[in-house]
Each structure stands twice: as structure tokens, then as C-alpha cells.
Short mmCIF file of C-alpha atoms in Angstrom, two decimals:
data_model
loop_
_atom_site.label_atom_id
_atom_site.label_comp_id
_atom_site.label_asym_id
_atom_site.label_seq_id
_atom_site.Cartn_x
_atom_site.Cartn_y
_atom_site.Cartn_z
CA UNK A 1 57.61 297.10 -200.39
CA UNK A 2 57.68 294.37 -197.76
CA UNK A 3 55.81 290.99 -198.55
CA UNK A 4 53.62 289.99 -196.69
CA UNK A 5 54.34 288.69 -193.28
CA UNK A 6 52.55 284.63 -194.23
CA UNK A 7 54.64 284.62 -197.98
CA UNK A 8 57.28 285.47 -195.77
CA UNK A 9 57.15 283.50 -192.91
CA UNK A 10 57.28 280.66 -195.52
CA UNK A 11 60.11 282.06 -197.32
CA UNK A 12 62.16 281.64 -194.42
CA UNK A 13 60.68 279.20 -193.43
CA UNK A 14 62.44 277.34 -196.79
CA UNK A 15 65.63 278.69 -196.97
CA UNK A 16 65.96 277.53 -193.28
CA UNK A 17 64.40 274.37 -193.75
CA UNK A 18 66.90 273.78 -196.95
CA UNK A 19 69.64 274.43 -194.95
CA UNK A 20 69.23 272.50 -191.85
CA UNK A 21 68.10 269.05 -193.26
CA UNK A 22 71.93 268.67 -195.33
CA UNK A 23 73.07 269.77 -191.53
CA UNK A 24 72.09 266.59 -189.98
CA UNK A 25 71.70 264.36 -192.77
CA UNK A 26 74.67 265.15 -195.27
CA UNK A 27 77.45 262.92 -194.92
CA UNK A 28 80.05 265.82 -196.46
CA UNK A 29 80.12 268.21 -194.03
CA UNK A 30 81.67 270.64 -195.88
CA UNK A 31 78.70 271.31 -198.98
CA UNK A 32 76.42 272.98 -195.20
CA UNK A 33 78.91 275.94 -196.15
CA UNK A 34 78.51 276.28 -199.24
CA UNK A 35 74.46 276.51 -198.22
CA UNK A 36 74.38 278.87 -196.57
CA UNK A 37 76.58 281.08 -198.35
CA UNK A 38 74.05 280.70 -200.56
CA UNK A 39 71.33 281.41 -197.77
CA UNK A 40 73.01 284.53 -196.73
CA UNK A 41 73.67 285.44 -200.14
CA UNK A 42 69.37 285.54 -200.84
CA UNK A 43 68.67 287.38 -197.59
CA UNK A 44 71.19 290.01 -198.59
CA UNK A 45 69.93 290.21 -201.82
CA UNK A 46 66.10 290.70 -200.47
CA UNK A 47 66.98 293.15 -197.79
CA UNK A 48 68.79 294.99 -200.58
CA UNK A 49 66.04 295.16 -202.33
CA UNK A 50 63.49 296.00 -199.70
CA UNK A 51 61.55 293.19 -199.87
CA UNK A 52 62.72 291.39 -196.49
CA UNK A 53 64.02 293.31 -192.89
CA UNK A 54 66.96 292.02 -191.25
CA UNK A 55 64.64 291.27 -187.90
CA UNK A 56 62.94 288.95 -190.52
CA UNK A 57 65.28 286.66 -191.18
CA UNK A 58 66.18 287.16 -186.84
CA UNK A 59 63.18 286.57 -185.79
CA UNK A 60 63.46 281.84 -186.21
CA UNK A 61 67.37 282.39 -184.38
CA UNK A 62 65.95 281.86 -180.98
CA UNK A 63 64.44 279.23 -182.42
CA UNK A 64 67.59 277.62 -184.04
CA UNK A 65 68.75 277.29 -179.96
CA UNK A 66 66.28 274.04 -179.88
CA UNK A 67 67.46 272.20 -182.22
CA UNK A 68 71.34 271.03 -180.69
CA UNK A 69 71.94 268.68 -182.99
CA UNK A 70 75.95 268.81 -184.99
CA UNK A 71 78.18 267.90 -187.68
CA UNK A 72 82.28 268.02 -188.16
CA UNK A 73 83.29 271.20 -189.59
CA UNK A 74 86.99 271.44 -189.44
CA UNK A 75 87.46 270.01 -186.00
CA UNK A 76 84.78 272.62 -185.00
CA UNK A 77 80.88 270.87 -183.46
CA UNK A 78 78.56 272.70 -185.70
CA UNK A 79 75.19 273.47 -184.93
CA UNK A 80 71.62 274.74 -187.16
CA UNK A 81 72.23 278.10 -184.64
CA UNK A 82 76.04 278.51 -184.57
CA UNK A 83 75.35 278.73 -188.41
CA UNK A 84 72.14 280.84 -188.61
CA UNK A 85 74.01 283.59 -186.73
CA UNK A 86 76.83 283.19 -187.99
CA UNK A 87 74.69 284.42 -191.57
CA UNK A 88 72.83 287.08 -188.93
CA UNK A 89 76.36 289.22 -187.81
CA UNK A 90 77.46 288.95 -191.44
CA UNK A 91 74.46 291.10 -192.64
CA UNK A 92 74.47 293.14 -188.99
CA UNK A 93 77.90 293.75 -189.57
CA UNK A 94 77.00 294.90 -194.01
CA UNK A 95 73.20 296.82 -192.82
CA UNK A 96 74.99 298.13 -190.10
CA UNK A 97 77.82 299.99 -191.72
CA UNK A 98 80.44 298.91 -189.37
CA UNK A 99 78.08 301.05 -186.82
CA UNK A 100 78.52 298.12 -184.79
CA UNK A 101 76.07 299.50 -181.27
CA UNK A 102 77.48 296.63 -178.70
CA UNK A 103 76.55 297.16 -174.06
CA UNK A 104 80.01 298.62 -173.40
CA UNK A 105 80.63 297.11 -170.33
CA UNK A 106 79.19 293.80 -171.05
CA UNK A 107 81.61 293.04 -173.94
CA UNK A 108 84.45 294.71 -171.17
CA UNK A 109 84.41 292.40 -168.62
CA UNK A 110 83.75 289.16 -170.81
CA UNK A 111 86.77 290.55 -173.39
CA UNK A 112 88.65 290.03 -169.71
CA UNK A 113 87.40 287.31 -169.14
CA UNK A 114 88.10 285.30 -172.55
CA UNK A 115 91.05 286.12 -172.79
CA UNK A 116 92.18 285.30 -169.73
CA UNK A 117 90.31 282.19 -170.95
CA UNK A 118 92.69 282.04 -174.05
CA UNK A 119 96.16 282.84 -171.79
CA UNK A 120 95.57 279.80 -169.68
CA UNK A 121 96.31 277.82 -173.11
CA UNK A 122 99.59 278.67 -172.83
CA UNK A 123 99.65 276.26 -169.37
CA UNK A 124 96.68 273.88 -171.17
CA UNK A 125 98.65 270.23 -171.34
CA UNK A 126 96.81 270.73 -174.52
CA UNK A 127 95.20 273.80 -175.73
CA UNK A 128 94.44 271.86 -178.42
CA UNK A 129 91.45 271.10 -176.44
CA UNK A 130 91.01 274.88 -175.86
CA UNK A 131 90.71 275.82 -179.18
CA UNK A 132 87.46 275.15 -179.47
CA UNK A 133 85.71 275.75 -176.11
CA UNK A 134 87.23 279.65 -177.06
CA UNK A 135 85.32 279.92 -179.46
CA UNK A 136 82.08 278.79 -178.37
CA UNK A 137 82.42 281.40 -175.35
CA UNK A 138 83.00 284.11 -178.17
CA UNK A 139 80.19 283.11 -180.49
CA UNK A 140 78.08 282.80 -177.26
CA UNK A 141 79.17 285.19 -174.27
CA UNK A 142 80.01 288.04 -177.78
CA UNK A 143 79.25 287.06 -180.89
CA UNK A 144 75.10 285.64 -179.48
CA UNK A 145 74.92 289.14 -177.05
CA UNK A 146 75.78 291.71 -179.95
CA UNK A 147 72.90 289.84 -182.38
CA UNK A 148 70.48 290.01 -180.13
CA UNK A 149 71.57 292.72 -178.55
CA UNK A 150 70.50 294.45 -182.39
CA UNK A 151 66.62 294.13 -181.95
CA UNK A 152 65.50 297.44 -182.15
CA UNK A 153 62.15 296.68 -181.35
CA UNK A 154 60.28 294.56 -178.69
CA UNK A 155 58.13 293.25 -181.58
CA UNK A 156 60.51 291.82 -182.51
CA UNK A 157 61.16 290.26 -178.96
CA UNK A 158 57.97 288.85 -179.65
CA UNK A 159 57.90 287.01 -182.66
CA UNK A 160 60.67 285.74 -181.69
CA UNK A 161 59.79 283.98 -178.37
CA UNK A 162 56.29 282.92 -180.26
CA UNK A 163 58.42 281.53 -182.38
CA UNK A 164 61.28 279.40 -180.10
CA UNK A 165 57.90 278.50 -178.04
CA UNK A 166 55.77 277.45 -180.88
CA UNK A 167 58.92 274.81 -181.65
CA UNK A 168 59.17 273.82 -178.39
CA UNK A 169 55.41 272.78 -177.75
CA UNK A 170 55.78 270.42 -181.55
CA UNK A 171 58.82 268.46 -179.14
CA UNK A 172 56.72 268.77 -176.11
CA UNK A 173 53.72 266.86 -178.09
CA UNK A 174 56.41 264.65 -180.05
CA UNK A 175 57.97 263.88 -176.38
CA UNK A 176 54.42 263.62 -174.57
CA UNK A 177 52.73 261.28 -177.31
CA UNK A 178 56.07 259.59 -177.66
CA UNK A 179 55.92 258.71 -173.77
CA UNK A 180 51.86 257.23 -174.21
CA UNK A 181 52.36 254.87 -177.15
CA UNK A 182 55.03 253.34 -176.48
CA UNK A 183 54.40 253.32 -172.90
CA UNK A 184 58.11 255.14 -171.70
CA UNK A 185 58.10 255.24 -168.10
CA UNK A 186 62.03 255.65 -167.64
CA UNK A 187 64.28 259.25 -169.35
CA UNK A 188 63.19 260.06 -172.71
CA UNK A 189 65.34 260.10 -175.83
CA UNK A 190 63.13 261.46 -179.13
CA UNK A 191 64.92 262.70 -182.37
CA UNK A 192 68.66 262.48 -181.43
CA UNK A 193 67.46 264.52 -178.49
CA UNK A 194 68.95 263.33 -175.40
CA UNK A 195 66.76 263.73 -172.28
CA UNK A 196 68.62 266.46 -171.04
CA UNK A 197 68.95 269.02 -174.01
CA UNK A 198 65.18 267.62 -174.17
CA UNK A 199 64.79 268.64 -171.32
CA UNK A 200 66.53 271.61 -171.33
CA UNK A 201 64.62 273.20 -174.65
CA UNK A 202 60.55 272.53 -172.97
CA UNK A 203 62.21 274.13 -169.15
CA UNK A 204 63.52 277.15 -170.51
CA UNK A 205 60.48 277.82 -172.90
CA UNK A 206 58.36 277.51 -169.52
CA UNK A 207 59.01 281.26 -168.41
CA UNK A 208 58.54 282.71 -171.64
CA UNK A 209 55.12 281.19 -171.96
CA UNK A 210 53.98 282.01 -168.85
CA UNK A 211 55.67 285.63 -168.79
CA UNK A 212 53.86 286.12 -171.91
CA UNK A 213 50.43 285.68 -170.72
CA UNK A 214 51.32 288.25 -167.96
CA UNK A 215 52.66 290.93 -170.64
CA UNK A 216 49.51 289.86 -172.94
CA UNK A 217 46.83 290.15 -170.14
CA UNK A 218 44.32 292.24 -172.65
CA UNK A 219 44.00 289.60 -175.14
CA UNK A 220 41.82 287.55 -176.79
CA UNK A 221 40.60 284.69 -174.99
CA UNK A 222 42.02 282.20 -178.04
CA UNK A 223 45.37 283.39 -177.43
CA UNK A 224 45.95 283.10 -173.72
CA UNK A 225 43.69 279.44 -174.30
CA UNK A 226 46.51 280.20 -176.66
CA UNK A 227 49.57 279.46 -174.56
CA UNK A 228 48.03 277.44 -172.05
CA UNK A 229 47.93 274.51 -174.76
CA UNK A 230 51.27 274.55 -174.78
CA UNK A 231 52.32 275.39 -170.82
CA UNK A 232 50.32 272.28 -170.01
CA UNK A 233 52.25 270.78 -173.19
CA UNK A 234 56.02 271.52 -172.01
CA UNK A 235 55.52 270.87 -168.32
CA UNK A 236 53.86 267.25 -169.07
CA UNK A 237 57.00 267.41 -171.57
CA UNK A 238 59.49 267.87 -169.34
CA UNK A 239 57.55 265.97 -166.83
CA UNK A 240 58.20 263.26 -169.06
CA UNK A 241 62.07 264.04 -169.89
CA UNK A 242 62.72 263.27 -166.14
CA UNK A 243 65.40 265.94 -166.80
CA UNK A 244 65.71 267.07 -162.67
CA UNK A 245 68.49 269.96 -164.08
CA UNK A 246 65.97 271.63 -166.45
CA UNK A 247 62.96 271.48 -164.44
CA UNK A 248 65.02 272.78 -161.29
CA UNK A 249 65.73 276.05 -163.51
CA UNK A 250 62.42 275.66 -164.65
CA UNK A 251 60.57 276.91 -161.04
CA UNK A 252 64.27 278.78 -160.37
CA UNK A 253 63.01 280.88 -163.79
CA UNK A 254 59.31 281.00 -161.97
CA UNK A 255 60.07 282.58 -158.71
CA UNK A 256 61.93 284.59 -160.43
CA UNK A 257 60.04 285.89 -163.30
CA UNK A 258 57.07 286.73 -160.57
CA UNK A 259 59.50 288.97 -158.39
CA UNK A 260 60.59 291.05 -161.80
CA UNK A 261 56.51 291.26 -162.13
CA UNK A 262 56.50 292.83 -159.12
CA UNK A 263 53.95 289.09 -158.06
CA UNK A 264 55.75 288.17 -154.70
CA UNK A 265 52.22 287.11 -153.91
CA UNK A 266 51.97 284.54 -156.19
CA UNK A 267 54.99 282.63 -156.08
CA UNK A 268 54.22 280.15 -153.31
CA UNK A 269 50.11 278.99 -154.90
CA UNK A 270 52.12 278.78 -157.79
CA UNK A 271 54.87 276.63 -155.42
CA UNK A 272 51.54 274.67 -154.76
CA UNK A 273 50.11 274.38 -157.77
CA UNK A 274 53.62 272.63 -159.36
CA UNK A 275 53.76 270.78 -155.63
CA UNK A 276 50.10 269.47 -157.24
CA UNK A 277 50.98 269.01 -160.60
CA UNK A 278 54.46 266.78 -159.96
CA UNK A 279 52.82 265.00 -157.67
CA UNK A 280 50.24 263.82 -159.19
CA UNK A 281 52.61 262.96 -161.91
CA UNK A 282 54.95 260.73 -159.48
CA UNK A 283 52.35 259.47 -157.68
CA UNK A 284 49.48 258.11 -159.39
CA UNK A 285 50.43 259.09 -163.22
CA UNK A 286 54.19 257.57 -163.26
CA UNK A 287 54.90 256.02 -159.97
CA UNK A 288 58.10 254.42 -161.03
CA UNK A 289 58.84 258.37 -161.41
CA UNK A 290 60.64 258.81 -158.46
CA UNK A 291 62.57 255.68 -157.86
CA UNK A 292 64.40 256.92 -161.46
CA UNK A 293 65.37 260.55 -160.14
CA UNK A 294 66.69 259.10 -156.87
CA UNK A 295 68.25 256.56 -157.74
CA UNK A 296 71.37 256.75 -156.06
CA UNK A 297 73.32 253.08 -156.90
CA UNK A 298 76.74 252.93 -158.33
CA UNK A 299 75.10 252.35 -162.04
CA UNK A 300 73.31 255.84 -161.37
CA UNK A 301 73.93 258.93 -162.94
CA UNK A 302 73.42 260.75 -159.12
CA UNK A 303 75.98 258.31 -157.69
CA UNK A 304 78.51 259.26 -161.07
CA UNK A 305 78.14 262.88 -160.11
CA UNK A 306 79.16 261.97 -157.06
CA UNK A 307 82.71 260.43 -158.14
CA UNK A 308 82.65 263.88 -160.77
CA UNK A 309 83.09 265.88 -158.44
CA UNK A 310 86.22 263.97 -156.37
CA UNK A 311 87.99 263.82 -159.31
CA UNK A 312 86.87 267.97 -159.73
CA UNK A 313 87.95 268.73 -156.28
CA UNK A 314 91.67 266.77 -156.50
CA UNK A 315 92.29 268.63 -159.39
CA UNK A 316 91.83 272.06 -158.05
CA UNK A 317 93.67 271.40 -155.43
CA UNK A 318 96.55 271.04 -157.43
CA UNK A 319 96.30 274.57 -159.94
CA UNK A 320 93.48 276.45 -157.75
CA UNK A 321 94.64 280.14 -158.75
CA UNK A 322 95.33 279.24 -162.69
CA UNK A 323 93.87 276.21 -163.06
CA UNK A 324 94.23 273.85 -166.05
CA UNK A 325 93.73 276.10 -168.32
CA UNK A 326 90.30 276.17 -170.51
CA UNK A 327 89.02 273.03 -172.62
CA UNK A 328 91.04 270.67 -170.46
CA UNK A 329 89.15 268.75 -167.94
CA UNK A 330 88.67 265.35 -168.64
CA UNK A 331 87.28 262.51 -166.66
CA UNK A 332 86.08 258.74 -167.55
CA UNK A 333 84.36 257.05 -165.31
CA UNK A 334 84.11 253.37 -167.26
CA UNK A 335 82.18 251.31 -164.91
CA UNK A 336 78.25 253.18 -166.22
CA UNK A 337 80.68 254.11 -169.85
CA UNK A 338 81.19 257.46 -169.19
CA UNK A 339 83.25 259.78 -170.67
CA UNK A 340 82.86 264.23 -170.43
CA UNK A 341 85.00 267.32 -170.31
CA UNK A 342 82.71 269.08 -166.79
CA UNK A 343 82.26 268.41 -164.35
CA UNK A 344 78.58 268.69 -164.18
CA UNK A 345 79.26 272.72 -162.38
CA UNK A 346 79.73 276.16 -164.06
CA UNK A 347 80.97 277.27 -160.86
CA UNK A 348 83.22 274.12 -160.78
CA UNK A 349 83.99 273.62 -164.48
CA UNK A 350 85.76 277.18 -163.37
CA UNK A 351 87.81 276.91 -160.61
CA UNK A 352 89.50 273.07 -162.43
CA UNK A 353 89.78 275.18 -165.54
CA UNK A 354 90.56 278.70 -165.35
CA UNK A 355 91.22 278.59 -161.49
CA UNK A 356 89.96 281.75 -158.93
CA UNK A 357 90.77 284.20 -161.44
CA UNK A 358 89.63 283.04 -163.95
CA UNK A 359 86.43 282.52 -161.18
CA UNK A 360 85.97 286.01 -160.17
CA UNK A 361 85.55 287.76 -163.76
CA UNK A 362 82.95 285.11 -164.60
CA UNK A 363 80.93 285.31 -162.06
CA UNK A 364 81.17 289.70 -162.36
CA UNK A 365 79.72 288.79 -165.73
CA UNK A 366 77.25 287.24 -164.35
CA UNK A 367 76.80 290.11 -161.32
CA UNK A 368 76.19 292.43 -164.41
CA UNK A 369 73.66 290.45 -165.79
CA UNK A 370 72.00 290.24 -162.83
CA UNK A 371 72.10 293.98 -162.02
CA UNK A 372 70.86 295.37 -165.52
CA UNK A 373 68.09 293.27 -164.86
CA UNK A 374 66.96 295.22 -160.79
CA UNK A 375 68.91 298.55 -162.68
CA UNK A 376 65.95 297.69 -165.35
CA UNK A 377 62.98 297.03 -162.83
CA UNK A 378 64.21 299.77 -160.67
CA UNK A 379 63.35 301.52 -164.09
CA UNK A 380 60.48 299.91 -165.75
CA UNK A 381 58.02 300.11 -163.06
CA UNK A 382 56.15 302.04 -164.20
CA UNK A 383 55.98 300.45 -167.85
CA UNK A 384 54.45 296.58 -167.82
CA UNK A 385 55.11 296.03 -170.84
CA UNK A 386 59.11 296.85 -170.65
CA UNK A 387 58.42 295.80 -167.48
CA UNK A 388 57.76 291.85 -168.05
CA UNK A 389 60.33 292.04 -170.92
CA UNK A 390 62.58 292.60 -168.69
CA UNK A 391 61.21 289.25 -166.00
CA UNK A 392 60.92 286.88 -168.86
CA UNK A 393 64.55 287.64 -170.12
CA UNK A 394 66.61 287.21 -166.78
CA UNK A 395 63.69 284.47 -165.87
CA UNK A 396 64.79 282.18 -169.01
CA UNK A 397 68.57 282.56 -168.37
CA UNK A 398 68.21 281.74 -164.76
CA UNK A 399 66.13 278.63 -166.65
CA UNK A 400 69.35 277.99 -167.72
CA UNK A 401 72.03 279.09 -165.24
CA UNK A 402 70.51 276.69 -163.07
CA UNK A 403 70.50 273.64 -165.04
CA UNK A 404 73.78 273.51 -165.98
CA UNK A 405 74.62 274.01 -161.69
CA UNK A 406 73.52 269.58 -162.23
CA UNK A 407 74.69 268.90 -165.85
CA UNK A 408 76.84 270.41 -169.11
CA UNK A 409 77.82 273.33 -169.05
CA UNK A 410 78.21 274.81 -172.70
CA UNK A 411 76.45 272.56 -175.58
CA UNK A 412 75.29 273.95 -178.49
CA UNK A 413 71.99 275.30 -178.91
CA UNK A 414 70.85 275.76 -175.17
CA UNK A 415 74.12 278.04 -174.46
CA UNK A 416 73.27 280.33 -177.82
CA UNK A 417 70.03 280.42 -175.88
CA UNK A 418 71.07 281.23 -172.76
CA UNK A 419 72.82 284.67 -174.25
CA UNK A 420 70.43 285.38 -176.13
CA UNK A 421 68.31 286.15 -173.11
CA UNK A 422 71.21 288.54 -172.42
CA UNK A 423 71.61 290.13 -175.68
CA UNK A 424 67.43 290.70 -175.39
CA UNK A 425 67.79 291.79 -171.66
CA UNK A 426 70.63 294.68 -172.15
CA UNK A 427 68.50 295.42 -175.84
CA UNK A 428 65.75 297.03 -173.73
CA UNK A 429 67.75 299.39 -172.16
CA UNK A 430 68.60 300.77 -175.70
CA UNK A 431 65.53 300.31 -177.15
CA UNK A 432 63.94 302.32 -174.79
CA UNK A 433 66.77 305.33 -175.62
CA UNK A 434 66.33 305.09 -178.90
CA UNK A 435 62.31 305.66 -178.68
CA UNK A 436 62.64 308.27 -176.42
CA UNK A 437 65.91 310.61 -179.18
CA UNK A 438 63.51 309.55 -181.86
CA UNK A 439 60.53 311.76 -180.44
#
């Protein structure tokens, strides 16, 4: 017999806290591996004895992606969500008895892309730079999609989003409270979060909250007020991060959400509301906001992108067809003490590292994801729940995808969230098929 829901949540939270705190605070990081091995063992025993279901553990996985902090283990950066998903995939393989369920077309396209990434290491200047990136891409594009694809009911999909929204709201409340208490008018950095990482968490939670409001249109007043409170906190927390990419991603996601729920007439109204809220914040609550986000002097982040784009363009011209090899782009701007391995645009990153060939494979993957969303929209038009869930997942994906047109692409946590949306989007068709077979 399963534990009661309250006890189940408490148990999972204890396990997560017990494993997450050491990951962030321990100086001997290899000891974390032992802790996660213990987490896996406890999980295995509880599921084997039918005290818990596999999905009960996976519920907090999406929420774990809201914490991008990482440590270095064996040369690789490992975050809480990385370690958590490693546990989930082990459990999934064990309890599926190797009867693996995968989205075949998506996997064929993605494996082709990843195979080319691996091949590019052959002509890379330093192949060791590409190994960590390759492992990261495999985790996001294959392992994450595989785990989330194997969720067996819409109930667990909705619960996972509630966990993510809950954590995002807590982070948003801290951001709002800190800004008001400290009179912060510049970009917000709290709890070790970079403003863009915090902005990503808050920005991607907004379409999820709005989507769940649409999904639960007949819910109680208390539930609606809870979602509206979460929406209010995350929107103002997002504004205070001053993350322009996250803000643009959130707006794009809301438009996509309304389109895929057949509420196109509301798009102009929502855009108007966003404009009013932004205007109130920028011109009344924080007049310095517009000045900060539109700074274009040589020491600003906006101007740094001009230098980056000039640099990456010249490097693309050197090897336009096959690129410099995955993980082999790097730029340094000494005057602003800046360096990174990403040109702040996912398409430019693919072009400089993998050339036109790699970019084509990547675009095919994106087109397939969008194509499935459109196909789901047509087929689920008579099913409010499935139609809305499909809209939420493609909107969540778009929120992050738009963000990485102007920011670093493959970040721990946000990258996992992005492909979790893909896995859940693809899982809807499998869930429907299983329901039909069961009936």
C-alpha cells in the first residue's frame, strides 16, 4: 500500500535536501557520489516494496532544474538536476525491465546530430574542450527527453509543473523582498544565482502558471488565487532581475500558449497588459530600469554582444561547412573582464562549432519538435486537457529557446528544463495511445 501523499512528499523532500545540501556545500565533492548512491538505493527499495511509485520520485525532477548551481566532479560540472536525473534513469531502466519506450523519430534525428558533434572532435583544435559539452548535450537531448517521455499520466505531468512553479515562486518572493529591502535598482544577484539564470527560472514559470490557470478554469477560487499570486510574484521578480532575454522569452511563450489554446483574440490584450505593467515598473517604480537595460557603452553587456558577434562571424567564415568542433569556441574581452565559450546565440553557436552541416541537423530537430506540437494541436482540439498541456509544453520550450538567442545556450538546469518540456510534449501522444489500448 502506498504511503499517504503528505508522507510521500515529506520523504522525497528529506531525500532531496539530504542530497542537495552536500552537493552545494561540501569541499570534498566526490563524497556526493556516495550520497547519491544511497539515494538510488533507498529509492529502489521503496519502489520494489511498492511503498512508492517511480513517478513519485520524478515529480521533483523538474523543480530541481531551477537550481543551476554546480560543482566539479572529474572535470565535469554537475548540478543537482544532473545527479537527480542520473538516479531517475537508473531507476527507470531497472523498473522498465529494459523495455525501453523512446520517441523513435526524435531520437533518430537527435542521435544523428550528436553523432556529428562527436565526429567534429576529430578536427577540433582541442578535442578535450568538446567532451564536457558533448556529455551535456547527450544528457539534455537524449536522457532528459527519455526520462520525461516515460511519465505515464497527465496527473504526474501537472504535479511536476506545480513543484516547479512552487520553487520558482519562492525564488521570486526572495528576489522581490530583497530588492525592496535593499532598494536594489540594478541587475539582481541573489543566492548565488546570476541574474540571467534567475530570470530564466522565473520567465519559464510564467507560461506554466498561466497555462495551468487555463487548464483549471473550473477550479476553486482558492486555487485560482494561488496561481494568480504565483504569477504576480514571478512577473515582478523577473522584472527585477533585468534579464532581457528571459523577459523576451516569457512574452514569446505567452503568445505561443494563447495560439496553441486557440485564444488568438486574447494575444493583443495580453500584450497590452504586459506593456502597461512594464511601463508602470520602468517609468514609475524604477525609472533607472530603462537606462540600465538600454546601456550601450563599451562596458555594457549589450555592447559586448557586438564584439562577440563580430568575433564569431569571422570564425564562422574560417570553417563555414563543418565548424571548429563542438566545445571549441571561446572569446575573451579583457576590458570588461569577460570570457565565455558561447556567442550568446544558439544558431551562431552551432554554425561556429559545427558549421552549416551541424546547423541543419539542429534545425531539423527543432522543426520536428514544433511539428509535433502542431500535430497535437490538431488531434487534441476536442480534448481541453491535452490541448492545454500541449500548449504549455511548447510554450515552456519556446520561453527558453527565445532566451538563448541572446544568452548562453547550454546552462545546467535551464537546459534540462528546456528538454524536459520536449519529453513531456512527446509523451502526450504515448499517453493517449496507452489509454486507448487500455480501453
